């Protein structure tokens, strides 16, 4: 059986990543592949309950980081690992890079602590492809303001998002083999055209 791949979507709030998840999933499904779409924090009943707490309650920074990884542990056990074991493709709206970017970059938690949690929770698994939707802060903020009531993270100030974005870009440079930086200031059709090319290259001609 062909083995499925694990694709993650990342970026600061308002970059536009959620807009494109359905497009990429449909692209893969149209080629006969089984695709599971999911999100973090969340993806399981417990994970969604933790998401409610994480997005709306104030807490110690280390509690926040550990709850992100607790939700992830459940998500891996219940959704991601079984799907990959079946040969399905998995698309997750955020994964561990988000913890490095938000809790590490944005909130300045030492990265070594996050690396320790990562080693604990998924020592042997990394995404096959991480699509980093990158936009300047002002663009992201404008897109967010236009659409919704802001949660705990979305209410953070510009310097928080500058540090979050910088950590995402630092990780993209650190792991160039799995990251693709998407210039998300472009129009949705332009971005979709690039996504289609990236997915075609990932999938290979024979699939
Ligand atoms: N390339 C784009 N150009 C203009 N608006 C966009 C673009 N991509 C997304 N949007 C809009 O920006 C808002 C935030 O997009 P969303 O995908 O929810 O962001 P994210 O998931 O990264 O927080 C939505 O209203 C969406 O329609
Ligand atoms: C997965 C993850 C998300 N987050 C934050 C980023 C987002 O602000 C928030 C929820 O992510 P997201 O689902 O992208 O929000 P929305 O549905 O509003 O677009 O959680 C972290 O701070 N650390 C993490 O590890």
Short mmCIF file of C-alpha atoms and ligand atoms in Angstrom, two decimals:
data_model
loop_
_atom_site.label_atom_id
_atom_site.label_comp_id
_atom_site.label_asym_id
_atom_site.label_seq_id
_atom_site.Cartn_x
_atom_site.Cartn_y
_atom_site.Cartn_z
CA UNK A 1 0.00 0.00 0.00
CA UNK A 2 1.26 3.49 -0.85
CA UNK A 3 2.16 5.39 2.29
CA UNK A 4 0.35 8.61 3.05
CA UNK A 5 2.09 11.86 3.84
CA UNK A 6 1.70 14.29 6.71
CA UNK A 7 1.20 17.91 5.63
CA UNK A 8 0.95 20.83 8.05
CA UNK A 9 -0.30 24.38 7.45
CA UNK A 10 1.31 27.15 9.49
CA UNK A 11 1.42 30.93 9.72
CA UNK A 12 0.43 33.81 11.96
CA UNK A 13 -3.29 34.40 12.53
CA UNK A 14 -4.91 35.93 9.47
CA UNK A 15 -2.22 34.81 7.01
CA UNK A 16 -4.86 32.80 5.14
CA UNK A 17 -3.84 29.20 5.78
CA UNK A 18 -7.33 27.86 6.67
CA UNK A 19 -8.63 29.24 3.36
CA UNK A 20 -6.48 26.74 1.44
CA UNK A 21 -6.83 23.51 3.40
CA UNK A 22 -9.97 22.37 1.59
CA UNK A 23 -8.35 23.15 -1.75
CA UNK A 24 -5.30 20.97 -1.06
CA UNK A 25 -7.46 18.17 0.40
CA UNK A 26 -9.71 18.19 -2.69
CA UNK A 27 -6.67 18.16 -4.96
CA UNK A 28 -5.37 15.01 -3.28
CA UNK A 29 -8.82 13.38 -3.17
CA UNK A 30 -9.30 14.01 -6.87
CA UNK A 31 -6.29 11.76 -7.37
CA UNK A 32 -7.91 8.94 -5.46
CA UNK A 33 -6.09 9.44 -2.18
CA UNK A 34 -7.72 9.15 1.26
CA UNK A 35 -7.25 12.42 3.11
CA UNK A 36 -7.90 13.27 6.75
CA UNK A 37 -8.11 16.98 7.59
CA UNK A 38 -7.71 18.06 11.18
CA UNK A 39 -6.48 20.94 13.34
CA UNK A 40 -4.54 21.94 16.44
CA UNK A 41 -5.16 22.60 19.16
CA UNK A 42 -8.05 20.18 18.69
CA UNK A 43 -8.73 17.27 16.37
CA UNK A 44 -10.18 15.02 19.12
CA UNK A 45 -12.97 15.50 21.67
CA UNK A 46 -10.42 16.10 24.43
CA UNK A 47 -8.30 18.28 22.15
CA UNK A 48 -11.29 20.47 21.28
CA UNK A 49 -12.09 20.85 25.00
CA UNK A 50 -8.46 21.88 25.62
CA UNK A 51 -8.70 24.29 22.67
CA UNK A 52 -11.60 26.10 24.34
CA UNK A 53 -9.52 26.54 27.49
CA UNK A 54 -6.35 27.50 25.61
CA UNK A 55 -8.03 30.10 23.42
CA UNK A 56 -10.04 31.78 26.15
CA UNK A 57 -8.36 31.44 29.55
CA UNK A 58 -5.29 33.16 30.92
CA UNK A 59 -2.69 30.74 32.29
CA UNK A 60 1.00 30.36 33.04
CA UNK A 61 3.08 30.19 29.89
CA UNK A 62 4.44 26.74 30.73
CA UNK A 63 0.91 25.47 31.40
CA UNK A 64 -0.05 26.77 27.96
CA UNK A 65 2.87 24.99 26.28
CA UNK A 66 2.21 21.72 28.11
CA UNK A 67 -1.51 21.80 27.29
CA UNK A 68 -0.67 22.33 23.60
CA UNK A 69 1.48 19.21 23.75
CA UNK A 70 -1.12 17.30 25.81
CA UNK A 71 -3.73 18.00 23.13
CA UNK A 72 -1.16 16.98 20.51
CA UNK A 73 -0.40 13.69 22.28
CA UNK A 74 -4.08 12.76 22.10
CA UNK A 75 -4.31 13.97 18.50
CA UNK A 76 -1.35 11.81 17.48
CA UNK A 77 -2.69 8.73 19.26
CA UNK A 78 -6.29 9.01 18.09
CA UNK A 79 -6.07 10.62 14.66
CA UNK A 80 -2.68 11.24 13.06
CA UNK A 81 -0.81 8.00 13.75
CA UNK A 82 -3.74 5.66 12.91
CA UNK A 83 -4.42 7.56 9.67
CA UNK A 84 -0.79 7.40 8.54
CA UNK A 85 -0.66 3.71 9.53
CA UNK A 86 -3.67 3.09 7.23
CA UNK A 87 -1.83 4.82 4.38
CA UNK A 88 -4.08 7.92 4.46
CA UNK A 89 -2.78 11.43 3.94
CA UNK A 90 -3.14 13.80 6.88
CA UNK A 91 -3.48 17.58 6.61
CA UNK A 92 -3.30 19.43 9.91
CA UNK A 93 -4.10 23.11 10.40
CA UNK A 94 -1.08 23.74 12.69
CA UNK A 95 1.24 21.31 14.54
CA UNK A 96 4.41 21.58 16.64
CA UNK A 97 5.94 24.43 14.61
CA UNK A 98 3.07 26.56 15.97
CA UNK A 99 4.20 25.89 19.54
CA UNK A 100 7.76 26.91 18.69
CA UNK A 101 6.48 30.04 16.92
CA UNK A 102 3.80 31.16 19.42
CA UNK A 103 5.02 29.92 22.82
CA UNK A 104 8.73 30.03 21.87
CA UNK A 105 8.85 33.08 19.58
CA UNK A 106 5.81 35.09 20.62
CA UNK A 107 5.91 34.36 24.35
CA UNK A 108 9.65 33.74 24.62
CA UNK A 109 9.55 30.35 26.35
CA UNK A 110 13.06 28.84 26.05
CA UNK A 111 13.15 26.66 22.96
CA UNK A 112 15.02 23.90 24.83
CA UNK A 113 11.90 23.31 26.96
CA UNK A 114 9.78 22.93 23.84
CA UNK A 115 12.36 20.61 22.29
CA UNK A 116 12.13 18.43 25.39
CA UNK A 117 8.33 18.23 25.06
CA UNK A 118 8.64 17.51 21.34
CA UNK A 119 11.07 14.68 22.09
CA UNK A 120 8.62 13.28 24.60
CA UNK A 121 5.47 13.53 22.47
CA UNK A 122 6.70 12.72 18.96
CA UNK A 123 10.38 11.77 18.91
CA UNK A 124 10.15 10.01 15.54
CA UNK A 125 7.52 11.93 13.59
CA UNK A 126 7.87 15.16 11.61
CA UNK A 127 5.63 16.50 8.85
CA UNK A 128 6.64 15.51 5.32
CA UNK A 129 5.70 19.00 4.18
CA UNK A 130 5.03 22.22 6.08
CA UNK A 131 3.38 25.05 4.16
CA UNK A 132 4.20 28.33 5.89
CA UNK A 133 1.76 31.06 4.88
CA UNK A 134 3.76 34.22 5.28
CA UNK A 135 2.45 37.79 5.27
CA UNK A 136 3.49 41.07 6.90
CA UNK A 137 1.71 41.69 10.21
CA UNK A 138 -0.41 44.55 8.87
CA UNK A 139 -1.89 42.33 6.15
CA UNK A 140 -2.71 39.57 8.64
CA UNK A 141 -4.27 42.04 11.06
CA UNK A 142 -6.42 43.60 8.35
CA UNK A 143 -7.70 40.18 7.24
CA UNK A 144 -8.51 39.22 10.83
CA UNK A 145 -10.25 42.47 11.72
CA UNK A 146 -12.46 42.09 8.68
CA UNK A 147 -13.75 38.69 9.73
CA UNK A 148 -14.18 37.80 13.37
CA UNK A 149 -14.22 38.26 17.13
CA UNK A 150 -10.62 37.87 18.23
CA UNK A 151 -9.53 35.08 20.61
CA UNK A 152 -6.79 35.26 23.29
CA UNK A 153 -3.93 34.86 20.79
CA UNK A 154 -5.44 37.06 18.10
CA UNK A 155 -5.70 39.92 20.63
CA UNK A 156 -1.91 39.97 21.12
CA UNK A 157 0.06 43.04 20.06
CA UNK A 158 2.20 43.58 16.97
CA UNK A 159 5.50 42.70 18.67
CA UNK A 160 4.10 39.30 19.69
CA UNK A 161 3.22 38.51 16.07
CA UNK A 162 6.54 39.90 14.82
CA UNK A 163 8.35 37.46 17.13
CA UNK A 164 5.99 34.63 16.15
CA UNK A 165 6.53 35.25 12.45
CA UNK A 166 10.31 35.53 12.96
CA UNK A 167 10.42 32.15 14.72
CA UNK A 168 8.39 30.54 11.91
CA UNK A 169 10.85 31.93 9.36
CA UNK A 170 13.83 30.82 11.47
CA UNK A 171 12.45 27.27 11.56
CA UNK A 172 11.80 27.34 7.82
CA UNK A 173 15.49 28.19 7.33
CA UNK A 174 16.50 25.49 9.83
CA UNK A 175 14.43 22.75 8.13
CA UNK A 176 14.44 23.71 4.44
CA UNK A 177 13.78 20.13 3.29
CA UNK A 178 10.24 20.10 4.68
CA UNK A 179 9.22 23.80 4.74
CA UNK A 180 7.83 25.74 1.80
CA UNK A 181 7.26 29.45 2.40
CA UNK A 182 4.11 30.64 0.62
CA UNK A 183 3.95 34.36 -0.13
CA UNK A 184 0.38 34.76 1.09
CA UNK A 185 0.08 38.44 0.12
CA UNK A 186 -0.90 37.27 -3.37
CA UNK A 187 -4.43 36.53 -4.57
CA UNK A 188 -6.11 33.25 -3.61
CA UNK A 189 -5.92 31.85 -7.22
CA UNK A 190 -2.22 32.70 -7.44
CA UNK A 191 -1.55 30.91 -4.17
CA UNK A 192 -3.61 27.91 -5.26
CA UNK A 193 -1.59 27.64 -8.45
CA UNK A 194 1.63 27.39 -6.43
CA UNK A 195 0.05 24.92 -3.99
CA UNK A 196 -0.98 22.67 -6.88
CA UNK A 197 2.61 22.65 -8.16
CA UNK A 198 4.02 21.85 -4.71
CA UNK A 199 1.55 18.99 -4.18
CA UNK A 200 2.20 17.54 -7.62
CA UNK A 201 5.93 17.48 -6.91
CA UNK A 202 5.40 15.91 -3.49
CA UNK A 203 3.10 13.23 -4.76
CA UNK A 204 5.35 12.21 -7.64
CA UNK A 205 4.26 11.28 -11.16
CA UNK A 206 3.27 7.66 -10.44
CA UNK A 207 0.74 8.18 -7.63
N1 LIG B 1 -4.83 35.63 -0.41
C1 LIG B 1 -5.82 36.27 0.20
N2 LIG B 1 -6.18 37.48 -0.19
C2 LIG B 1 -7.18 38.15 0.45
N3 LIG B 1 -7.87 37.68 1.50
C3 LIG B 1 -7.55 36.47 1.95
C4 LIG B 1 -6.52 35.69 1.34
N4 LIG B 1 -6.42 34.51 1.99
C5 LIG B 1 -7.34 34.56 2.97
N5 LIG B 1 -8.03 35.71 2.96
C6 LIG B 1 -9.10 36.13 3.88
O1 LIG B 1 -8.46 36.47 5.12
C7 LIG B 1 -9.23 36.02 6.22
C8 LIG B 1 -8.36 35.12 7.12
O2 LIG B 1 -8.07 33.92 6.40
P1 LIG B 1 -7.91 32.52 7.15
O3 LIG B 1 -7.65 31.50 6.09
O4 LIG B 1 -9.04 32.29 8.10
O5 LIG B 1 -6.56 32.80 7.99
P2 LIG B 1 -5.77 31.90 9.02
O6 LIG B 1 -6.36 30.53 8.99
O7 LIG B 1 -4.36 31.93 8.52
O8 LIG B 1 -5.91 32.60 10.34
C9 LIG B 1 -10.46 35.33 5.64
O9 LIG B 1 -11.52 36.26 5.61
C10 LIG B 1 -10.04 34.99 4.23
O10 LIG B 1 -11.13 34.95 3.34
C1 LIG B 2 -1.25 24.56 17.71
C2 LIG B 2 -0.98 25.86 18.41
C3 LIG B 2 -1.81 26.95 18.23
N1 LIG B 2 -1.57 28.11 18.88
C4 LIG B 2 -2.49 29.26 18.70
C5 LIG B 2 -2.37 29.92 17.36
C6 LIG B 2 -3.76 30.46 17.08
O1 LIG B 2 -3.83 31.80 17.54
C7 LIG B 2 -4.66 29.62 17.98
C8 LIG B 2 -5.67 28.78 17.23
O2 LIG B 2 -5.20 28.49 15.98
P1 LIG B 2 -6.12 28.52 14.68
O3 LIG B 2 -6.91 27.26 14.63
O4 LIG B 2 -5.23 28.83 13.55
O5 LIG B 2 -7.10 29.73 14.93
P2 LIG B 2 -8.35 30.16 14.04
O6 LIG B 2 -9.26 28.98 13.89
O7 LIG B 2 -8.91 31.26 14.86
O8 LIG B 2 -7.75 30.58 12.71
O9 LIG B 2 -3.81 28.80 18.78
C9 LIG B 2 -0.50 28.23 19.74
O10 LIG B 2 -0.29 29.29 20.35
N2 LIG B 2 0.35 27.15 19.92
C10 LIG B 2 0.15 25.97 19.30
O11 LIG B 2 0.91 25.01 19.50
#
